[in-house]
Coordinates of C-alpha atoms and ligand atoms in Angstrom, one line a residue:
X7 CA 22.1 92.7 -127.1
X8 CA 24.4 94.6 -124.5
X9 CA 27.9 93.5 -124.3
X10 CA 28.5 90.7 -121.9
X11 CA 31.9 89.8 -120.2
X12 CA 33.8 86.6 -120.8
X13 CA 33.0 85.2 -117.5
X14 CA 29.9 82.3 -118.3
X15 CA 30.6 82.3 -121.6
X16 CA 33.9 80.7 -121.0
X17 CA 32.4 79.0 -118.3
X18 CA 29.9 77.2 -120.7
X19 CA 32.4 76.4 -123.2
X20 CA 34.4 74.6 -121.1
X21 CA 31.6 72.7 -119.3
X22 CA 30.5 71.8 -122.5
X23 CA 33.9 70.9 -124.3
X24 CA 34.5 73.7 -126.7
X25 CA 35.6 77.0 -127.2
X26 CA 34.8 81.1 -127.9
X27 CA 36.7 82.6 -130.7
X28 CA 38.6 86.1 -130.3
X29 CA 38.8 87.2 -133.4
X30 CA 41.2 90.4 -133.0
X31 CA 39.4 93.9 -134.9
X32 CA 41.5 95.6 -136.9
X33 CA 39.3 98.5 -138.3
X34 CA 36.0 98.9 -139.3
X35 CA 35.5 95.8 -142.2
X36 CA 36.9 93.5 -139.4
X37 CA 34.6 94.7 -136.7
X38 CA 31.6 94.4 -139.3
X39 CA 32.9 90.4 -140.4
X40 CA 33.1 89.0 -137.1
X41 CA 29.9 90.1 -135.9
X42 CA 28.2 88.9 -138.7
X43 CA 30.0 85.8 -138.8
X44 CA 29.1 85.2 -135.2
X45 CA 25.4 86.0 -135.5
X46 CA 25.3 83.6 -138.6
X47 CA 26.7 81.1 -136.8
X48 CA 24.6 81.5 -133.1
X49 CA 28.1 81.9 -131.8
X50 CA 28.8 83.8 -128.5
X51 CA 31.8 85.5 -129.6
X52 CA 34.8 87.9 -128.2
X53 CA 36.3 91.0 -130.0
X54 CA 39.5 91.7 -129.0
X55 CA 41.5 94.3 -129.5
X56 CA 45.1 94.5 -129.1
X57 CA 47.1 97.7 -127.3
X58 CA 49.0 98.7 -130.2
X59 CA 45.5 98.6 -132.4
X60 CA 44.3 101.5 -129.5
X61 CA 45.7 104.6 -131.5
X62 CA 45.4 103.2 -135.1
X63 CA 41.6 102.6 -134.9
X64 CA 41.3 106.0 -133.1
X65 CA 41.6 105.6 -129.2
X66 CA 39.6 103.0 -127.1
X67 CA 35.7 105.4 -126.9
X68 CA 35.9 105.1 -130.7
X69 CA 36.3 101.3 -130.6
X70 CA 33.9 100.8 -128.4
X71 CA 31.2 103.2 -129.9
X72 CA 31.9 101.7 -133.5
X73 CA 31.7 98.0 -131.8
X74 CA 28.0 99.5 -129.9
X75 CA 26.6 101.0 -133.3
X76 CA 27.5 98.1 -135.1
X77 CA 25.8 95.4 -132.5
X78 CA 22.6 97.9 -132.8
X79 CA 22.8 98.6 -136.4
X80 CA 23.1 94.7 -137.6
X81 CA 20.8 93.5 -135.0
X82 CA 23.4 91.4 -133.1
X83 CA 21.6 89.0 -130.8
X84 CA 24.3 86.8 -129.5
X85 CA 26.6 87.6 -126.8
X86 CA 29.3 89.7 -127.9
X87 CA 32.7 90.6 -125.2
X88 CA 34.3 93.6 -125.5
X89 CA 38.4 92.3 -124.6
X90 CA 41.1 94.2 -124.5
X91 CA 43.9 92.2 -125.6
X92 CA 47.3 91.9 -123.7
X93 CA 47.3 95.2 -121.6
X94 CA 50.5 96.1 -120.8
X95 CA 49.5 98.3 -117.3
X96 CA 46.8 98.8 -115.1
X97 CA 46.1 102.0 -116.2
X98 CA 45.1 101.2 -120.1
X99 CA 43.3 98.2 -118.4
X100 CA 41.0 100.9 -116.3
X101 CA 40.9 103.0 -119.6
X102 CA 39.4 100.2 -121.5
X103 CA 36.6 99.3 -119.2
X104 CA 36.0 103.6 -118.6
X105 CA 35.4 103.4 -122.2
X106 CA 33.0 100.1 -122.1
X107 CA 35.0 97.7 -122.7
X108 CA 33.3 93.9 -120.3
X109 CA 37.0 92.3 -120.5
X110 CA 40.4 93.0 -120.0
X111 CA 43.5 90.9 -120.3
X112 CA 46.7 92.0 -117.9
X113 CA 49.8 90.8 -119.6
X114 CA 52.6 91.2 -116.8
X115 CA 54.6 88.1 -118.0
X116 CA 57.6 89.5 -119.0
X117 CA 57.7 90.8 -115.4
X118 CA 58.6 88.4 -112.1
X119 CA 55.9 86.2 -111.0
X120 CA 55.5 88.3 -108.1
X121 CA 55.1 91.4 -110.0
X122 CA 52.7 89.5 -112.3
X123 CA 50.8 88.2 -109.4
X124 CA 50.5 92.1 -107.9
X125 CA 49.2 94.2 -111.3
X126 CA 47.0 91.4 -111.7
X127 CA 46.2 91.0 -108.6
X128 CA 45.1 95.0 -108.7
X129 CA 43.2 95.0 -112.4
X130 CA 41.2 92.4 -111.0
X131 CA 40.2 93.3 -108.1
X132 CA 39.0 96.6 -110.2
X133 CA 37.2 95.0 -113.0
X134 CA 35.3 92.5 -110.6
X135 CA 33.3 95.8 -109.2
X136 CA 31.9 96.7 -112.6
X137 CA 31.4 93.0 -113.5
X138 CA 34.2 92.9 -116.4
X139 CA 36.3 89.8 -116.8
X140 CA 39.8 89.2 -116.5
X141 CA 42.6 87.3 -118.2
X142 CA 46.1 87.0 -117.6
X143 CA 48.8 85.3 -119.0
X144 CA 51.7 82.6 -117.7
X145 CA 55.0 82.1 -119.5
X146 CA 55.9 84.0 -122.4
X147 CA 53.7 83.6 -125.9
X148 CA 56.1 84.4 -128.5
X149 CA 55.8 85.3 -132.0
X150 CA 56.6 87.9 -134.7
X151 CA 58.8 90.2 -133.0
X152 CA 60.1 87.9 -130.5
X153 CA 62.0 86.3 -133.6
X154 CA 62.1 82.6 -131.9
X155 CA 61.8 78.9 -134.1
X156 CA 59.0 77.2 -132.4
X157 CA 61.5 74.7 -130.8
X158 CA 62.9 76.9 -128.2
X159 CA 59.3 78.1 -126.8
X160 CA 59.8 74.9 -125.0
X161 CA 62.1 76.4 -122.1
X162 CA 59.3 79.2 -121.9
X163 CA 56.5 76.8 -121.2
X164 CA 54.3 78.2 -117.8
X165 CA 54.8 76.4 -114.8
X166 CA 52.2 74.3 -113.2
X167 CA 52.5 75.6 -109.7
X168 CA 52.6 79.2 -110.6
X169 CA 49.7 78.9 -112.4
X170 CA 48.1 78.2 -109.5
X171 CA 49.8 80.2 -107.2
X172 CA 48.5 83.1 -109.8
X173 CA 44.8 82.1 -110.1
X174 CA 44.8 81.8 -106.0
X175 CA 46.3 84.9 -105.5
X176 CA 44.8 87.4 -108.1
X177 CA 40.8 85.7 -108.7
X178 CA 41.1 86.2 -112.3
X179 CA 38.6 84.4 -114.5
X180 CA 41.2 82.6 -117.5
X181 CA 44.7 82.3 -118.1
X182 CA 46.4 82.1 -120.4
X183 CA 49.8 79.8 -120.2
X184 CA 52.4 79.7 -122.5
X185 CA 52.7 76.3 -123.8
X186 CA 53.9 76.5 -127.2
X187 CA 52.0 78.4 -129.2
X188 CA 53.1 81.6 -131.1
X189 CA 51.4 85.0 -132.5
X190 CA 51.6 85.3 -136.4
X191 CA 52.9 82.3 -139.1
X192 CA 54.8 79.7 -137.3
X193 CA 58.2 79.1 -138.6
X194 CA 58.4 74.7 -138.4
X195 CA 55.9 72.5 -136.2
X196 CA 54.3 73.7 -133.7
X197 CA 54.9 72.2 -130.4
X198 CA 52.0 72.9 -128.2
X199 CA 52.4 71.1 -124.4
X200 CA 49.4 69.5 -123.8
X201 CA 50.0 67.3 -121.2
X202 CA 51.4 70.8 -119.5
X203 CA 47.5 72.1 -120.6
X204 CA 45.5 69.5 -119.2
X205 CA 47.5 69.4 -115.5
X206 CA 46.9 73.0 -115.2
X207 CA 43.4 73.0 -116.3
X208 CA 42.9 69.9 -113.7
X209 CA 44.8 72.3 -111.1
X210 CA 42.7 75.8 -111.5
X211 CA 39.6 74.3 -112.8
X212 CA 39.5 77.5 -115.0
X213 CA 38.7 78.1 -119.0
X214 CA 42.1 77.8 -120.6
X215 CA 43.3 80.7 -123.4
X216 CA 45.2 79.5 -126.5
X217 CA 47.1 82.1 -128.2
X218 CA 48.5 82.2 -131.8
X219 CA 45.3 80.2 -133.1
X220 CA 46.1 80.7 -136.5
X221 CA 48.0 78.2 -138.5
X222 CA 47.4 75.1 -135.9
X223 CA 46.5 71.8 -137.9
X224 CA 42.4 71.5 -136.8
X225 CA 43.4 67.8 -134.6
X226 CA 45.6 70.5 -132.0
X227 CA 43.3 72.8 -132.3
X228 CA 40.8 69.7 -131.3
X229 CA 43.2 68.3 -128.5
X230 CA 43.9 71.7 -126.9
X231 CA 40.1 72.0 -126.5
X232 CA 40.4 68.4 -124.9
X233 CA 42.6 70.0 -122.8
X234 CA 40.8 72.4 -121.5
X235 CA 41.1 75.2 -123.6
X236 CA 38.0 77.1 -123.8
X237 CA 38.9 80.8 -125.9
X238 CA 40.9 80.4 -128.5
X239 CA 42.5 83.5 -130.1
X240 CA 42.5 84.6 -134.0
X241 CA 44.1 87.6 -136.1
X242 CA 47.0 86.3 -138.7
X243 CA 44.7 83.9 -140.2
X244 CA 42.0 86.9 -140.7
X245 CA 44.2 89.4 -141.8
X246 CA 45.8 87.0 -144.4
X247 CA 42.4 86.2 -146.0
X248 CA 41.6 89.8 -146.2
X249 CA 44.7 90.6 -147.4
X250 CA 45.1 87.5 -149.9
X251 CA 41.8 88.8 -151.6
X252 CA 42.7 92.7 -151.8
X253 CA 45.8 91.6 -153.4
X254 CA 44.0 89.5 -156.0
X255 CA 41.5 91.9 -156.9
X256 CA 44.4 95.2 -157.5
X257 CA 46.2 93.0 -159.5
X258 CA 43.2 91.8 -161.5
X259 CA 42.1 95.2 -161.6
X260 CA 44.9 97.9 -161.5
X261 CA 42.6 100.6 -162.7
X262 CA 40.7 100.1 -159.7
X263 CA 40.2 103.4 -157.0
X264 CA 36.7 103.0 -155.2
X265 CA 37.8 101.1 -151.8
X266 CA 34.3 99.2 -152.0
X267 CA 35.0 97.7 -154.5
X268 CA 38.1 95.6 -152.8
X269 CA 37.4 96.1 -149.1
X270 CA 33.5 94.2 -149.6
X271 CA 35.8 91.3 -151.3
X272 CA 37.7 91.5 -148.6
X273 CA 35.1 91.7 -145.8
X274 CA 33.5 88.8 -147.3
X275 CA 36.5 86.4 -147.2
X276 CA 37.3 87.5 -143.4
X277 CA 33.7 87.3 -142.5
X278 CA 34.4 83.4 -144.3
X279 CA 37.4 82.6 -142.3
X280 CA 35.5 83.2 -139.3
X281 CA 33.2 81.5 -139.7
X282 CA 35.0 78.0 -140.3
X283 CA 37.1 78.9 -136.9
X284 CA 33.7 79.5 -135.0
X285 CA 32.4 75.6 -136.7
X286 CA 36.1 74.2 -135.6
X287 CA 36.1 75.3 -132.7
X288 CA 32.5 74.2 -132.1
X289 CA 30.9 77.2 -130.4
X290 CA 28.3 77.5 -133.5
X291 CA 24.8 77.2 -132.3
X292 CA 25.9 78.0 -128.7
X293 CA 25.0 81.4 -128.0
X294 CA 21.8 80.5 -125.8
X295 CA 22.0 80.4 -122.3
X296 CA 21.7 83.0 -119.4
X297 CA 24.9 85.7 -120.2
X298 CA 25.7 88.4 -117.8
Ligands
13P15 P1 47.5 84.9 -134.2 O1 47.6 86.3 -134.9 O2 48.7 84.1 -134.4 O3 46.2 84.2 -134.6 O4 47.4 85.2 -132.7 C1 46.3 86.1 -132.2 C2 46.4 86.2 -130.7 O5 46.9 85.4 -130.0 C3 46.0 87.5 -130.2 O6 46.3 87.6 -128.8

């Protein structure tokens, strides 16, 4: 099947109370799990792919031809989206979808709300003619580098009216707000503001993006769908499995030098992972329906 953008698929999943995994790539074994695991499941499923993952996988027409060959090779029937993941500019936006990408995410949050509201406005309005979808994120989603405790996200939570003021303005088709959540391990409890969710998913009426879905307890990752939240976004979680497993095996087998031998473990127990996200987050069995 041809890549499909996010638009109906997000669209479905909210209408039908649950949401589409991303499940970030991060070279070839990753790219090779999540399709799999998506097909096994009858998932409809979105690859995303993060700017700074651009040069290490070899520039965006590689990404996309690896994702293409892969879809062909495995016969891949359910719908698959192309995304790229927090673009920093318009112009790496464009470059995604020349290279055949169906989604793009603007991330303009650290700027004002009126700059926001303008580069989003413009990747948008862009994207729309060659039918790719667009995301765009609210508030700041901190993590890793931002070196936060969970507690102070608080003050960073996205504001109701802006929200709204940004979907009006710009015609994207999901946001994401900052309510909480972090990329990478948190450091305490998470804190996610789901009141905050639910009164701007009642306000937009559009699918709702969780960041930093790795490491919620399932029951927020249950409410936030509740909420509104149709696309949930995955990568720590992934990369620990994979890691946890090629760990294991090296120091089981020190001798070892044949990559196969610990990146098919390793495959394996992301393709796993995966798959119990996709069940969780109850898009299994829901990649029927008519796609663009
Ligand atoms: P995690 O790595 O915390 O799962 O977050 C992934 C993400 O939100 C990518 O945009």
């Amino acid at each position: 099947m041809a890549l499909v953008s996010m638009k109906d698929m997000l669209g479905q999943a909210l209408a039908g109370g649950y949401a589409v995994g991303q499940f970030n790539l991060n070279n070839l074994e990753f790219t090779q799990a999540i399709l799999q695991a998506a097909q096994v499941e009858q998932a409809p499923v979105i690859l995303g792919v993060s700017e700074a993952y651009i040069p290490y996988m070899g520039g965006l027409p590689c990404i996309a031809g690896m994702v293409k060959a892969l879809i062909a090779h495995y016969g891949i029937t359910v719908p698959v989206a192309l995304h790229l993941d927090h673009g920093s500019s318009y112009d790496v936006c464009i470059q995604a979808i020349h290279a055949g990408f169906t989604s793009v995410m603007i991330d303009a949050s650290h700027h004002t709300l009126a700059h926001n509201i303008e580069v989003t406005r413009q990747v948008t309005q862009a994207a729309h003619v060659l039918g790719v979808s667009v995301e765009s994120e609210l508030g700041r989603i901190t993590g890793r580098e931002d070196d936060l405790v969970v507690d102070e996200a608080e003050g960073m939570y996205a504001v109701a009216e802006d929200c709204v003021q940004l979907v009006r303005e710009t015609g994207i088709d999901c946001l994401a707000p900052a309510l909480g959540s972090v990329h990478g391990p948190y450091r305490g409890q998470p804190k996610l503001g789901f009141d905050r969710m639910a009164e701007i998913r009642d306000l937009t009426g559009l699918p709702l993006v969780l960041h930093g879905g790795s490491g919620l307890p399932d029951d927020e990752i249950r409410q936030a769908i509740a909420c509104g939240t149709a696309k949930i976004n995955v990568n720590t979680d992934n990369q620990m499995a994979c890691t946890a497993t090629i760990r294991n095996y090296l120091n089981e087998h020190p001798d070892a030098y044949d990559p196969r031998n610990y990146l098919i473990p390793a495959r394996e127990a992301i393709m796993a992972a995966v798959r119990a996200k996709i069940q969780l987050f109850g898009s299994a069995g829901k990649a029927g329906g008519n796609l663009r």
